[in-house]
mmCIF file of C-alpha atoms in Angstrom:
data_model
loop_
_atom_site.group_PDB
_atom_site.id
_atom_site.type_symbol
_atom_site.label_atom_id
_atom_site.label_comp_id
_atom_site.label_asym_id
_atom_site.label_seq_id
_atom_site.Cartn_x
_atom_site.Cartn_y
_atom_site.Cartn_z
ATOM 1 C CA MET A 78 0.000 0.000 0.000
ATOM 2 C CA HIS A 79 1.375 3.419 -0.893
ATOM 3 C CA GLN A 80 0.235 6.979 -0.573
ATOM 4 C CA GLY A 81 1.220 10.268 -2.136
ATOM 5 C CA PRO A 82 0.717 13.830 -0.909
ATOM 6 C CA GLY A 83 -2.957 14.774 -1.031
ATOM 7 C CA GLN A 84 -3.968 11.352 -2.367
ATOM 8 C CA SER A 85 -5.982 8.523 -0.957
ATOM 9 C CA ALA A 86 -3.935 5.452 -0.232
ATOM 10 C CA ALA A 87 -3.512 3.086 -3.168
ATOM 11 C CA TRP A 88 -4.189 -0.593 -2.634
ATOM 12 C CA ARG A 89 -3.790 -3.942 -4.313
ATOM 13 C CA VAL A 90 -7.359 -4.754 -5.259
ATOM 14 C CA LEU A 91 -8.583 -8.190 -6.322
ATOM 15 C CA VAL A 92 -11.715 -8.023 -8.481
ATOM 16 C CA VAL A 93 -13.664 -11.298 -8.513
ATOM 17 C CA GLU A 94 -16.177 -10.873 -11.338
ATOM 18 C CA SER A 95 -17.386 -13.394 -13.918
ATOM 19 C CA ASP A 96 -18.652 -10.745 -16.377
ATOM 20 C CA THR A 97 -15.557 -9.878 -18.415
ATOM 21 C CA GLY A 98 -16.899 -6.486 -19.525
ATOM 22 C CA GLN A 99 -17.815 -5.404 -15.997
ATOM 23 C CA ALA A 100 -14.487 -6.650 -14.651
ATOM 24 C CA GLU A 101 -12.474 -4.733 -17.277
ATOM 25 C CA THR A 102 -14.440 -1.508 -16.725
ATOM 26 C CA LEU A 103 -14.076 -1.724 -12.961
ATOM 27 C CA ALA A 104 -10.359 -2.559 -13.162
ATOM 28 C CA ARG A 105 -9.740 0.329 -15.565
ATOM 29 C CA ASN A 106 -11.498 2.819 -13.274
ATOM 30 C CA LEU A 107 -9.652 1.576 -10.203
ATOM 31 C CA ARG A 108 -6.279 1.789 -11.971
ATOM 32 C CA ARG A 109 -7.089 5.346 -13.025
ATOM 33 C CA HIS A 110 -7.348 6.151 -9.304
ATOM 34 C CA GLY A 111 -3.904 4.666 -8.654
ATOM 35 C CA HIS A 112 -4.780 1.175 -7.456
ATOM 36 C CA ASP A 113 -3.053 -2.031 -8.509
ATOM 37 C CA VAL A 114 -5.734 -4.395 -9.786
ATOM 38 C CA ASP A 115 -5.892 -8.123 -10.467
ATOM 39 C CA SER A 116 -9.066 -9.690 -11.821
ATOM 40 C CA VAL A 117 -10.261 -13.304 -11.756
ATOM 41 C CA PRO A 118 -13.558 -14.687 -13.104
ATOM 42 C CA THR A 119 -14.119 -17.658 -10.779
ATOM 43 C CA GLY A 120 -14.343 -18.472 -7.099
ATOM 44 C CA GLY A 121 -11.669 -21.135 -7.394
ATOM 45 C CA GLU A 122 -9.176 -18.623 -8.762
ATOM 46 C CA ALA A 123 -10.167 -16.123 -6.061
ATOM 47 C CA LEU A 124 -9.331 -18.645 -3.338
ATOM 48 C CA HIS A 125 -5.816 -18.936 -4.811
ATOM 49 C CA ALA A 126 -5.269 -15.258 -5.656
ATOM 50 C CA HIS A 127 -6.522 -13.422 -2.577
ATOM 51 C CA GLU A 128 -3.380 -13.727 -0.454
ATOM 52 C CA ASP A 129 -1.593 -10.660 -1.779
ATOM 53 C CA ALA A 130 -4.639 -8.369 -2.007
ATOM 54 C CA ASP A 131 -5.224 -5.452 0.346
ATOM 55 C CA LEU A 132 -8.931 -5.403 -0.557
ATOM 56 C CA ILE A 133 -11.269 -7.805 -2.386
ATOM 57 C CA LEU A 134 -14.317 -6.841 -4.458
ATOM 58 C CA LEU A 135 -16.289 -10.084 -4.616
ATOM 59 C CA ASP A 136 -19.227 -10.776 -6.903
ATOM 60 C CA LEU A 137 -21.432 -13.414 -5.256
ATOM 61 C CA GLU A 138 -22.750 -14.745 -8.579
ATOM 62 C CA LEU A 139 -19.871 -16.928 -9.769
ATOM 63 C CA PRO A 140 -19.897 -19.736 -12.342
ATOM 64 C CA ASP A 141 -18.148 -22.404 -10.275
ATOM 65 C CA LEU A 142 -18.666 -21.797 -6.549
ATOM 66 C CA ASP A 143 -21.254 -20.053 -4.404
ATOM 67 C CA GLY A 144 -19.951 -16.568 -3.641
ATOM 68 C CA LEU A 145 -20.843 -16.924 0.044
ATOM 69 C CA GLU A 146 -18.626 -20.016 0.289
ATOM 70 C CA VAL A 147 -15.800 -18.124 -1.412
ATOM 71 C CA CYS A 148 -16.275 -15.294 1.072
ATOM 72 C CA ARG A 149 -16.128 -17.723 3.999
ATOM 73 C CA GLY A 150 -13.030 -19.375 2.570
ATOM 74 C CA ILE A 151 -11.172 -16.079 2.215
ATOM 75 C CA ARG A 152 -12.252 -14.965 5.674
ATOM 76 C CA THR A 153 -11.086 -18.238 7.228
ATOM 77 C CA ALA A 154 -7.671 -17.715 5.634
ATOM 78 C CA GLY A 155 -7.193 -14.167 6.933
ATOM 79 C CA ASP A 156 -8.599 -10.728 7.614
ATOM 80 C CA THR A 157 -8.316 -9.117 4.161
ATOM 81 C CA PRO A 158 -11.260 -6.679 3.777
ATOM 82 C CA ILE A 159 -14.013 -7.921 1.464
ATOM 83 C CA ILE A 160 -16.771 -5.896 -0.194
ATOM 84 C CA ALA A 161 -19.503 -8.073 -1.697
ATOM 85 C CA VAL A 162 -20.569 -6.514 -5.006
ATOM 86 C CA THR A 163 -23.625 -8.292 -6.362
ATOM 87 C CA ALA A 164 -27.067 -8.144 -7.938
ATOM 88 C CA ARG A 165 -28.477 -9.978 -4.915
ATOM 89 C CA GLY A 166 -30.207 -7.083 -3.178
ATOM 90 C CA THR A 167 -32.681 -8.362 -0.595
ATOM 91 C CA GLU A 168 -32.219 -7.797 3.125
ATOM 92 C CA LEU A 169 -31.658 -11.547 3.609
ATOM 93 C CA ASP A 170 -28.956 -11.516 0.912
ATOM 94 C CA ARG A 171 -27.163 -8.646 2.671
ATOM 95 C CA VAL A 172 -27.417 -10.388 6.051
ATOM 96 C CA LEU A 173 -26.036 -13.635 4.622
ATOM 97 C CA GLY A 174 -23.200 -11.781 2.896
ATOM 98 C CA LEU A 175 -22.164 -9.992 6.067
ATOM 99 C CA GLN A 176 -22.471 -13.176 8.114
ATOM 100 C CA ALA A 177 -20.238 -14.949 5.581
ATOM 101 C CA GLY A 178 -17.477 -12.452 6.372
ATOM 102 C CA ALA A 179 -17.986 -9.501 4.009
ATOM 103 C CA ASP A 180 -17.066 -6.146 5.541
ATOM 104 C CA ASP A 181 -19.569 -4.298 3.346
ATOM 105 C CA TYR A 182 -22.232 -5.086 0.762
ATOM 106 C CA LEU A 183 -22.917 -3.141 -2.417
ATOM 107 C CA THR A 184 -25.821 -3.954 -4.735
ATOM 108 C CA LYS A 185 -25.550 -3.675 -8.524
ATOM 109 C CA PRO A 186 -26.017 -1.357 -10.292
ATOM 110 C CA TYR A 187 -24.004 1.086 -8.207
ATOM 111 C CA GLY A 188 -22.141 4.342 -8.730
ATOM 112 C CA PHE A 189 -18.361 4.223 -8.895
ATOM 113 C CA ARG A 190 -18.034 7.127 -6.448
ATOM 114 C CA GLU A 191 -20.083 5.192 -3.899
ATOM 115 C CA LEU A 192 -17.833 2.177 -4.376
ATOM 116 C CA MET A 193 -14.737 4.329 -3.804
ATOM 117 C CA ALA A 194 -16.272 5.813 -0.653
ATOM 118 C CA ARG A 195 -17.117 2.366 0.680
ATOM 119 C CA MET A 196 -13.603 1.126 -0.098
ATOM 120 C CA ASP A 197 -12.122 4.057 1.826
ATOM 121 C CA ALA A 198 -14.459 3.416 4.772
ATOM 122 C CA VAL A 199 -13.703 -0.298 4.897
ATOM 123 C CA MET A 200 -9.956 0.297 4.753
ATOM 124 C CA ARG A 201 -10.158 2.950 7.473
ATOM 125 C CA ARG A 202 -11.841 0.438 9.757
ATOM 126 C CA ALA A 203 -9.413 -2.317 8.795
ATOM 127 C CA ARG A 204 -6.306 -0.173 9.189
ATOM 128 C CA PRO A 205 -6.940 2.742 11.508
ATOM 129 C CA ARG A 206 -4.511 5.635 11.381
ATOM 130 C CA THR A 207 -1.533 5.108 13.629
ATOM 131 C CA PRO A 208 1.765 6.950 14.054
ATOM 132 C CA ALA A 209 4.010 6.339 11.070
ATOM 133 C CA PRO A 210 5.688 2.939 11.480
ATOM 134 C CA SER A 211 9.428 2.839 11.679
ATOM 135 C CA THR A 212 11.920 1.662 9.109
ATOM 136 C CA ILE A 213 13.984 -1.367 10.117
ATOM 137 C CA VAL A 214 17.586 -1.172 8.953
ATOM 138 C CA HIS A 215 19.737 -4.282 9.129
ATOM 139 C CA GLY A 216 23.069 -3.700 7.417
ATOM 140 C CA PRO A 217 22.341 -2.986 3.722
ATOM 141 C CA LEU A 218 18.742 -4.195 4.181
ATOM 142 C CA SER A 219 16.026 -1.583 4.751
ATOM 143 C CA ILE A 220 12.386 -2.468 5.532
ATOM 144 C CA ASP A 221 9.903 0.421 5.407
ATOM 145 C CA GLN A 222 6.869 -0.747 7.381
ATOM 146 C CA GLY A 223 4.774 2.215 6.253
ATOM 147 C CA SER A 224 5.118 1.764 2.489
ATOM 148 C CA ARG A 225 5.816 -1.983 2.887
ATOM 149 C CA GLU A 226 8.875 -1.627 0.681
ATOM 150 C CA VAL A 227 12.144 -3.517 0.997
ATOM 151 C CA THR A 228 15.433 -2.243 -0.372
ATOM 152 C CA LEU A 229 18.795 -3.966 -0.399
ATOM 153 C CA GLU A 230 21.823 -1.738 -1.018
ATOM 154 C CA GLY A 231 19.381 0.869 -2.322
ATOM 155 C CA ARG A 232 17.710 -1.503 -4.808
ATOM 156 C CA ARG A 233 14.011 -2.165 -4.314
ATOM 157 C CA ILE A 234 13.133 -5.844 -3.813
ATOM 158 C CA PRO A 235 9.528 -6.682 -4.769
ATOM 159 C CA MET A 236 7.746 -8.687 -2.091
ATOM 160 C CA THR A 237 4.369 -10.345 -1.819
ATOM 161 C CA ARG A 238 2.308 -9.536 1.240
ATOM 162 C CA LYS A 239 3.258 -12.718 3.119
ATOM 163 C CA GLU A 240 6.934 -12.476 2.150
ATOM 164 C CA PHE A 241 7.044 -8.948 3.546
ATOM 165 C CA ASP A 242 5.275 -9.998 6.747
ATOM 166 C CA LEU A 243 7.705 -12.882 7.220
ATOM 167 C CA LEU A 244 10.802 -10.746 6.641
ATOM 168 C CA CYS A 245 9.444 -7.964 8.843
ATOM 169 C CA LEU A 246 8.761 -10.360 11.725
ATOM 170 C CA LEU A 247 12.271 -11.797 11.522
ATOM 171 C CA ALA A 248 13.859 -8.337 11.215
ATOM 172 C CA SER A 249 11.883 -7.037 14.200
ATOM 173 C CA HIS A 250 13.729 -9.605 16.352
ATOM 174 C CA PRO A 251 17.131 -9.740 14.617
ATOM 175 C CA ASP A 252 18.971 -11.655 17.337
ATOM 176 C CA THR A 253 16.156 -14.049 18.151
ATOM 177 C CA VAL A 254 15.213 -17.412 16.701
ATOM 178 C CA ILE A 255 11.509 -17.211 15.854
ATOM 179 C CA PRO A 256 9.842 -20.607 16.353
ATOM 180 C CA ARG A 257 8.288 -22.093 13.235
ATOM 181 C CA LYS A 258 4.931 -22.413 15.021
ATOM 182 C CA ARG A 259 4.881 -18.708 15.896
ATOM 183 C CA LEU A 260 5.673 -17.766 12.292
ATOM 184 C CA MET A 261 2.872 -19.959 11.015
ATOM 185 C CA GLN A 262 0.280 -18.710 13.491
ATOM 186 C CA GLN A 263 1.190 -15.018 13.306
ATOM 187 C CA ILE A 264 1.483 -14.759 9.508
ATOM 188 C CA TRP A 265 -0.782 -17.481 8.151
ATOM 189 C CA GLY A 266 -3.277 -17.963 10.978
ATOM 190 C CA ASP A 267 -5.148 -21.214 10.510
ATOM 191 C CA SER A 268 -4.330 -21.676 6.819
ATOM 192 C CA TRP A 269 -0.778 -22.952 6.726
ATOM 193 C CA SER A 270 1.325 -26.008 6.182
ATOM 194 C CA ARG A 271 4.977 -26.743 6.822
ATOM 195 C CA ARG A 272 5.647 -26.437 3.107
ATOM 196 C CA THR A 273 4.059 -22.955 3.033
ATOM 197 C CA VAL A 274 6.692 -21.603 5.433
ATOM 198 C CA ASP A 275 9.604 -23.375 3.727
ATOM 199 C CA THR A 276 8.491 -22.125 0.315
ATOM 200 C CA HIS A 277 8.305 -18.509 1.506
ATOM 201 C CA VAL A 278 11.686 -18.759 3.237
ATOM 202 C CA SER A 279 13.229 -20.143 0.042
ATOM 203 C CA THR A 280 11.683 -17.353 -2.039
ATOM 204 C CA LEU A 281 12.931 -14.705 0.399
ATOM 205 C CA ARG A 282 16.477 -16.064 0.185
ATOM 206 C CA ASN A 283 16.344 -16.016 -3.608
ATOM 207 C CA LYS A 284 15.026 -12.461 -3.750
ATOM 208 C CA LEU A 285 17.641 -11.225 -1.273
ATOM 209 C CA GLY A 286 20.365 -13.031 -3.215
ATOM 210 C CA ALA A 287 21.827 -15.166 -0.428
ATOM 211 C CA SER A 288 20.626 -18.095 1.677
ATOM 212 C CA THR A 289 22.378 -16.563 4.711
ATOM 213 C CA TRP A 290 19.738 -13.814 5.015
ATOM 214 C CA VAL A 291 17.367 -16.294 6.633
ATOM 215 C CA ILE A 292 19.050 -18.843 8.897
ATOM 216 C CA THR A 293 17.348 -22.162 9.631
ATOM 217 C CA VAL A 294 17.789 -23.332 13.220
ATOM 218 C CA ARG A 295 16.927 -27.009 12.987
ATOM 219 C CA GLY A 296 14.131 -28.169 15.231
ATOM 220 C CA VAL A 297 13.315 -24.616 16.319
ATOM 221 C CA GLY A 298 12.653 -22.084 13.578
ATOM 222 C CA PHE A 299 14.350 -19.227 11.759
ATOM 223 C CA ARG A 300 16.283 -16.046 12.449
ATOM 224 C CA LEU A 301 17.507 -13.131 10.355
ATOM 225 C CA GLY A 302 21.098 -13.409 9.208
ATOM 226 C CA HIS A 303 23.415 -11.337 7.029
ATOM 227 C CA GLY A 304 23.775 -11.624 3.278
#
């Protein structure tokens, strides 16, 4: 997430919409307002693509899975804000959507300005304003917690959301071995496996250019090292 002077914050938005025309129009409008947008047409793809999103716009009418089940699945995996965007407009539909884990519910057709306002409101509730987070500096490695950007020797290293969270947790306790179980619970919640952690550690090492940036302490967990 990034923010410029006088601008609303810009987010990574996942649009889950089976209507290709609607999805393209919505994505184009969101990009024009500075957001990074990915779009998928099915619930199955949404369940695989949601991890790196800051905000999800979820149509409940999907060709493969019930949108409420998709909503529950995403909510079980984490706390990413979800706005249900759908033609289902009855009071019962709204209640079911909110009970399934949606943070807000918007009925089609809707105005784009209303959608933007609801996105801002949902993100304010999800991430209330706090004092600017600090930057963690570890040798040539710099981790800006505010912009969620990582630089190594001045070169920006692109990170997914979970990769950043993992690196940030390790860097926040540079001389401490973080137990594998704590990493899994704090970053992945209930949706993790041993392979998930190992895969992210391996990817981090590759992106940072040296396996010694993340040290494996056998039988315990991991700690931050030096490249």
